[in-house]
Amino acid sequence: MAVSATIPSYGNSTLFRNPINDFKKSPYRAPIFRFKLFPKKIKARHAQNSVFESTDIPLPTFPFEEYMIRKAEQVNKALDEAVVLQPPVKIHKAMRYSLLAGGKRVRPLLCIASCELVGGDESWAMPAACALEMIHTMSLIHDDLPFLDNDERRRSKPASHEVFGESTAILAGDALLSLALEHVAVNIAGVSPDRVVRAIAEMCSAIGVEGLVGGEFVDIASEGKDVSLKELEYIHVHKTAKLLEAAVVCGAVIGGGNAIEVERVRNYARCIGLLFQVVDDILDVTKSSEELGKTAGKDLASGKATYPKLMGIENAKSFAGELLGQAIEELAYFEASKAAPLYFLANYIASRQN
């Protein structure tokens, strides 16, 4: 049953006030769209099994589960073909072990859906979609290592270093990262070189010190320390959200989206990127290890700051609700039938259980 709820606007959020990359001028980026900073009322409903009250915004009719299964199967097939078992066998086994271990394939699906949204073809986006999953898998392999997050399980299986040893796990991650960029450069067909270069630049930006590496570094350096919400947001925007943003933007660029379309989906991606991590933080304290497929409660045990720790569970859920609402607002610029996969992917991220 729908109830009215006032969700506070997080106007002090650096995501809203000063969007990431706004400080950096790029020939590939149009002026950044600014988020609304005023409080707003959003109708909320209790979504079944959801970690928070999701926004009650009408969505188009769309067979999302069928779409997600079909696209994930196509991505898995492409990934299997991209990393074949060849000498040196052990490192290729390690690469395939983590890459093909399952997972929701959210980043590849976002890339493909964004490409199709602006009129592109799935075949154009597939190499980039696979590359993004390779990069994501690399980050998981490295993140699980004993001298980083020290996690023994990933996707309900032993972590890579538990199976193949630390040295092989490190090299397998490195190999996936280099293969990702090569895969895009060599395999994209039917797309202008300029768009391919822009997509690769977007990926590289999401990986380095202005993205994943920078977020991971600050995250490790902040363990056991008092961290403000602003600092926590910096960690999550860089460590998690930037790669999700790259997935959506790469799809739109490869698909031939214009400057306004690319920035609309970029703003959408910034919201769902942070939403992904807020939900992750909530699940970490509300779900078991068996349900998550990885060690539950590990962030709090290691002294890391999380949204529930700094804001409380209910405020974290409300923040997630606002992020979802603003993400969906960005999609209103597009034809609803074409934007349907991104509408439902946003809701999927919000209501996921692992």
Coordinates of C-alpha atoms in Angstrom, one line a residue:
M1 CA 0.0 0.0 0.0
A2 CA 1.4 3.4 -1.0
V3 CA 2.1 5.9 1.8
S4 CA 3.4 9.4 1.6
A5 CA 6.9 9.9 2.8
T6 CA 9.2 12.9 2.9
I7 CA 12.7 12.0 1.8
P8 CA 15.2 14.7 2.8
S9 CA 17.3 16.1 0.0
Y10 CA 21.0 15.5 0.5
G11 CA 22.1 18.9 -0.7
N12 CA 25.4 18.6 1.1
S13 CA 26.3 15.6 -1.1
T14 CA 29.2 16.2 -3.3
L15 CA 27.5 14.0 -5.9
F16 CA 24.7 16.6 -6.2
R17 CA 26.5 19.8 -5.5
N18 CA 29.7 19.1 -7.4
P19 CA 29.3 16.1 -9.6
I20 CA 32.4 14.0 -10.2
N21 CA 34.5 15.0 -13.2
D22 CA 33.0 18.5 -13.1
F23 CA 36.4 19.9 -12.1
K24 CA 38.0 18.4 -15.1
K25 CA 37.4 19.8 -18.6
S26 CA 37.1 17.2 -21.3
P27 CA 36.5 17.6 -25.0
Y28 CA 34.2 14.5 -24.7
R29 CA 31.8 16.0 -22.1
A30 CA 29.0 18.4 -22.4
P31 CA 28.2 20.8 -19.5
I32 CA 27.2 18.8 -16.4
F33 CA 23.5 18.7 -15.6
R34 CA 22.9 19.9 -12.0
F35 CA 20.8 17.9 -9.6
K36 CA 17.9 19.5 -7.8
L37 CA 18.9 20.6 -4.4
F38 CA 15.5 21.3 -2.8
P39 CA 13.6 18.9 -0.5
K40 CA 10.9 17.0 -2.4
K41 CA 8.1 14.6 -1.5
I42 CA 8.2 11.2 -3.0
K43 CA 5.5 8.7 -2.8
A44 CA 7.0 5.5 -1.3
R45 CA 5.9 2.0 -1.1
H46 CA 7.2 -1.1 0.6
A47 CA 8.8 -3.1 -2.1
Q48 CA 8.6 -6.9 -1.4
N49 CA 12.0 -8.1 0.1
S50 CA 13.5 -4.7 -0.7
V51 CA 16.0 -3.1 1.7
F52 CA 14.2 0.2 1.6
E53 CA 11.0 1.9 0.5
S54 CA 11.4 2.4 -3.2
T55 CA 9.9 5.3 -5.1
D56 CA 6.4 4.8 -6.5
I57 CA 7.1 6.1 -10.0
P58 CA 5.1 4.4 -12.8
L59 CA 7.3 2.2 -15.0
P60 CA 6.5 1.1 -18.5
T61 CA 5.4 -2.5 -19.2
F62 CA 8.5 -4.5 -19.9
P63 CA 9.5 -8.2 -19.5
F64 CA 12.6 -7.3 -17.5
E65 CA 13.4 -10.8 -16.1
E66 CA 13.3 -12.3 -19.6
Y67 CA 15.4 -9.4 -20.9
M68 CA 18.0 -9.8 -18.1
I69 CA 18.3 -13.5 -18.5
R70 CA 18.7 -13.3 -22.3
K71 CA 21.3 -10.5 -22.2
A72 CA 23.2 -12.2 -19.4
E73 CA 23.4 -15.4 -21.4
Q74 CA 24.8 -13.4 -24.4
V75 CA 27.3 -11.7 -22.2
N76 CA 28.4 -15.0 -20.7
K77 CA 28.9 -16.5 -24.1
A78 CA 31.0 -13.6 -25.3
L79 CA 33.1 -13.7 -22.1
D80 CA 33.7 -17.4 -22.5
E81 CA 34.9 -16.8 -26.1
A82 CA 37.0 -13.9 -25.0
V83 CA 39.2 -15.8 -22.5
V84 CA 40.1 -19.2 -23.9
L85 CA 42.0 -21.8 -22.0
Q86 CA 45.5 -21.8 -23.5
P87 CA 49.2 -21.7 -22.2
P88 CA 50.1 -20.6 -19.6
V89 CA 47.2 -22.7 -18.5
K90 CA 47.1 -21.9 -14.8
I91 CA 46.7 -18.1 -15.2
H92 CA 44.0 -18.6 -17.9
K93 CA 42.2 -21.0 -15.5
A94 CA 42.4 -18.3 -12.8
M95 CA 41.1 -15.6 -15.2
R96 CA 38.2 -17.8 -16.3
Y97 CA 37.5 -19.0 -12.7
S98 CA 36.6 -15.5 -11.5
L99 CA 35.3 -14.1 -14.8
L100 CA 32.8 -16.9 -15.4
A101 CA 31.9 -17.5 -11.7
G102 CA 28.4 -16.0 -12.1
G103 CA 27.4 -12.6 -10.9
K104 CA 24.5 -10.3 -12.0
R105 CA 26.4 -8.8 -15.0
V106 CA 24.9 -5.4 -14.1
R107 CA 27.7 -3.4 -15.8
P108 CA 27.5 -5.2 -19.1
L109 CA 23.7 -4.9 -19.1
L110 CA 23.9 -1.2 -18.4
C111 CA 26.3 -0.7 -21.2
I112 CA 24.2 -2.6 -23.7
A113 CA 20.9 -1.0 -22.6
S114 CA 22.5 2.5 -22.8
C115 CA 23.8 1.8 -26.3
E116 CA 20.3 0.6 -27.5
L117 CA 18.7 3.5 -25.8
V118 CA 20.4 6.0 -28.2
G119 CA 19.8 3.9 -31.3
G120 CA 22.9 1.6 -31.2
D121 CA 23.1 -2.1 -31.7
E122 CA 23.9 -4.7 -29.1
S123 CA 26.8 -6.1 -31.2
W124 CA 28.5 -2.7 -31.1
A125 CA 28.4 -2.6 -27.3
M126 CA 29.2 -6.2 -26.5
P127 CA 33.1 -5.9 -26.6
A128 CA 32.8 -2.9 -24.2
A129 CA 30.3 -4.8 -22.1
C130 CA 32.7 -7.7 -21.8
A131 CA 35.6 -5.4 -21.0
L132 CA 33.7 -3.7 -18.2
E133 CA 33.0 -7.1 -16.7
M134 CA 36.7 -8.0 -17.0
I135 CA 37.6 -4.8 -15.2
H136 CA 35.0 -5.4 -12.5
T137 CA 36.3 -9.0 -12.0
M138 CA 39.9 -7.7 -11.7
S139 CA 38.7 -5.3 -8.9
L140 CA 37.1 -8.2 -7.1
I141 CA 40.1 -10.5 -7.3
H142 CA 42.4 -7.7 -6.0
D143 CA 39.9 -6.5 -3.4
D144 CA 39.7 -10.0 -1.8
L145 CA 43.4 -10.3 -1.3
P146 CA 44.7 -10.7 2.3
F147 CA 46.5 -7.4 2.2
L148 CA 43.4 -5.5 1.0
D149 CA 40.0 -6.6 2.1
N150 CA 41.1 -10.1 3.1
D151 CA 37.9 -12.0 2.0
E152 CA 37.9 -15.7 1.4
R153 CA 34.7 -16.0 -0.6
R154 CA 33.3 -14.3 -3.7
R155 CA 30.1 -15.1 -5.6
S156 CA 29.5 -18.1 -3.2
K157 CA 32.8 -19.7 -4.1
P158 CA 36.3 -19.5 -2.7
A159 CA 38.1 -16.3 -3.7
S160 CA 40.7 -16.6 -6.5
H161 CA 43.7 -16.4 -4.1
E162 CA 42.3 -19.2 -2.0
V163 CA 42.2 -21.5 -5.1
F164 CA 45.2 -20.4 -7.1
G165 CA 47.5 -18.6 -4.6
E166 CA 48.1 -14.9 -4.1
S167 CA 50.7 -14.4 -6.8
T168 CA 48.5 -16.0 -9.5
A169 CA 45.4 -14.1 -8.4
I170 CA 47.3 -10.8 -8.7
L171 CA 48.5 -11.6 -12.2
A172 CA 45.1 -12.9 -13.2
G173 CA 43.6 -9.5 -12.3
D174 CA 46.4 -7.7 -14.1
A175 CA 45.8 -9.9 -17.2
L176 CA 42.0 -9.2 -17.2
L177 CA 42.6 -5.5 -17.0
S178 CA 45.0 -5.3 -19.9
L179 CA 42.8 -7.7 -21.9
A180 CA 39.8 -5.5 -21.3
L181 CA 41.3 -2.5 -23.1
E182 CA 42.7 -4.7 -25.9
H183 CA 39.3 -6.3 -26.3
V184 CA 37.6 -3.0 -26.9
A185 CA 40.2 -1.7 -29.3
V186 CA 40.3 -4.8 -31.4
N187 CA 36.8 -6.1 -31.4
I188 CA 34.4 -3.2 -31.7
A189 CA 33.1 -3.1 -35.3
G190 CA 30.7 -0.6 -37.0
V191 CA 31.7 2.2 -34.7
S192 CA 33.8 5.2 -35.6
P193 CA 37.4 5.3 -34.1
D194 CA 36.6 8.5 -32.3
R195 CA 33.8 6.8 -30.4
V196 CA 36.0 3.8 -29.6
V197 CA 38.7 6.1 -28.2
R198 CA 36.2 8.0 -26.1
A199 CA 34.8 4.8 -24.7
I200 CA 38.3 3.6 -23.8
A201 CA 39.1 6.9 -22.2
E202 CA 36.0 6.7 -20.1
M203 CA 37.0 3.2 -18.9
C204 CA 40.5 4.3 -18.0
S205 CA 39.2 7.3 -16.1
A206 CA 37.0 4.9 -14.0
I207 CA 40.0 2.6 -13.2
G208 CA 42.8 4.9 -12.0
V209 CA 43.4 7.3 -9.2
E210 CA 40.4 9.4 -10.2
G211 CA 38.2 6.3 -10.0
L212 CA 38.5 2.8 -8.6
V213 CA 42.2 2.9 -7.4
G214 CA 41.7 6.3 -5.7
G215 CA 38.5 5.1 -3.9
E216 CA 40.2 1.9 -2.8
F217 CA 43.2 3.7 -1.5
V218 CA 41.2 6.2 0.6
D219 CA 39.0 3.3 1.8
I220 CA 42.0 1.4 3.1
A221 CA 43.6 4.5 4.6
S222 CA 40.3 5.3 6.4
E223 CA 39.9 1.9 8.2
G224 CA 39.5 2.4 12.0
K225 CA 39.2 6.2 11.6
D226 CA 36.3 8.6 12.0
V227 CA 35.0 9.3 8.5
S228 CA 32.5 12.0 7.6
L229 CA 29.7 11.4 5.2
K230 CA 31.5 13.6 2.6
E231 CA 34.6 11.3 2.9
L232 CA 32.5 8.2 2.7
E233 CA 30.8 9.5 -0.4
Y234 CA 34.2 10.1 -2.0
I235 CA 35.2 6.5 -1.3
H236 CA 32.0 5.0 -2.8
V237 CA 31.7 7.4 -5.7
H238 CA 35.2 6.5 -6.8
K239 CA 35.5 2.9 -5.7
T240 CA 32.1 1.7 -7.0
A241 CA 30.0 4.3 -8.8
K242 CA 32.6 5.4 -11.3
L243 CA 32.8 2.0 -13.0
L244 CA 29.0 1.9 -13.2
E245 CA 29.0 5.4 -14.7
A246 CA 31.6 4.2 -17.3
A247 CA 29.4 1.3 -18.3
V248 CA 26.4 3.5 -19.0
V249 CA 28.4 6.3 -20.7
C250 CA 30.4 3.9 -22.8
G251 CA 27.2 2.4 -24.1
A252 CA 25.8 5.8 -25.0
V253 CA 29.0 6.9 -26.7
I254 CA 29.4 3.7 -28.7
G255 CA 25.7 3.9 -29.7
G256 CA 26.2 7.4 -31.1
G257 CA 24.4 9.4 -28.5
N258 CA 24.6 13.2 -28.7
A259 CA 26.0 15.3 -25.9
I260 CA 22.7 15.8 -24.1
E261 CA 21.9 12.1 -24.2
V262 CA 25.3 11.2 -22.9
E263 CA 25.1 13.6 -20.0
R264 CA 21.5 12.5 -19.1
V265 CA 22.6 8.9 -18.8
R266 CA 25.8 10.0 -17.0
N267 CA 23.7 11.7 -14.4
Y268 CA 21.4 8.6 -14.2
A269 CA 24.5 6.5 -13.7
R270 CA 26.0 8.6 -10.9
C271 CA 22.8 8.1 -9.0
I272 CA 22.6 4.3 -9.5
G273 CA 26.3 4.0 -8.9
L274 CA 26.0 5.5 -5.4
L275 CA 22.7 3.7 -4.9
F276 CA 24.5 0.4 -5.6
Q277 CA 26.9 1.0 -2.7
V278 CA 24.3 2.3 -0.3
V279 CA 22.3 -0.8 -0.8
D280 CA 25.5 -2.9 -0.5
D281 CA 26.2 -1.3 2.9
I282 CA 22.6 -2.0 4.1
L283 CA 22.7 -5.6 2.9
D284 CA 26.1 -6.1 4.7
V285 CA 24.4 -5.6 8.0
T286 CA 21.0 -7.1 7.3
K287 CA 21.9 -10.3 5.4
S288 CA 23.8 -13.5 6.1
S289 CA 27.0 -14.6 4.4
E290 CA 25.0 -17.4 2.7
E291 CA 22.5 -14.9 1.3
L292 CA 25.2 -12.5 0.1
G293 CA 27.6 -15.0 -1.3
K294 CA 30.4 -13.3 0.6
T295 CA 31.3 -12.6 4.2
A296 CA 28.6 -10.5 5.9
G297 CA 29.3 -7.8 8.5
K298 CA 32.9 -7.6 7.3
D299 CA 32.9 -3.8 6.9
L300 CA 31.9 -3.1 10.4
A301 CA 34.2 -5.8 11.8
S302 CA 37.2 -4.2 10.0
G303 CA 36.3 -0.7 11.3
K304 CA 35.1 0.7 7.9
A305 CA 32.6 3.5 7.7
T306 CA 29.3 2.6 6.0
Y307 CA 26.1 4.5 5.4
P308 CA 24.1 2.6 8.0
K309 CA 26.9 3.3 10.5
L310 CA 27.0 7.0 9.9
M311 CA 23.3 7.7 9.1
G312 CA 21.4 4.8 10.6
I313 CA 19.5 2.1 8.6
E314 CA 16.4 4.2 8.0
N315 CA 18.2 7.3 6.8
A316 CA 20.4 5.1 4.6
K317 CA 17.2 3.6 3.1
S318 CA 15.7 7.1 2.6
F319 CA 18.9 8.2 0.8
A320 CA 18.7 5.2 -1.4
G321 CA 15.1 6.1 -2.2
E322 CA 16.1 9.6 -3.3
L323 CA 18.9 8.3 -5.4
L324 CA 16.5 6.0 -7.2
G325 CA 14.0 8.8 -7.7
Q326 CA 16.6 11.1 -9.2
A327 CA 18.0 8.4 -11.5
I328 CA 14.5 7.7 -12.9
E329 CA 13.9 11.4 -13.4
E330 CA 16.9 11.6 -15.7
L331 CA 15.4 8.9 -17.9
A332 CA 12.2 11.0 -18.4
Y333 CA 14.1 12.8 -21.2
F334 CA 14.0 9.6 -23.3
E335 CA 11.1 7.7 -24.9
A336 CA 9.8 5.4 -22.1
S337 CA 9.8 2.2 -24.2
K338 CA 13.5 2.7 -25.1
A339 CA 14.5 3.6 -21.6
A340 CA 12.6 0.7 -20.0
P341 CA 15.7 -1.5 -19.4
L342 CA 17.4 1.3 -17.6
Y343 CA 14.3 2.0 -15.5
F344 CA 14.1 -1.6 -14.4
L345 CA 17.9 -1.9 -13.9
A346 CA 17.7 1.0 -11.5
N347 CA 14.9 -0.7 -9.6
Y348 CA 16.8 -4.0 -9.7
I349 CA 19.9 -2.4 -8.1
A350 CA 17.7 -0.8 -5.4
S351 CA 15.9 -4.0 -4.5
R352 CA 18.7 -6.6 -4.9
Q353 CA 19.3 -9.1 -2.1
N354 CA 22.9 -10.0 -2.7

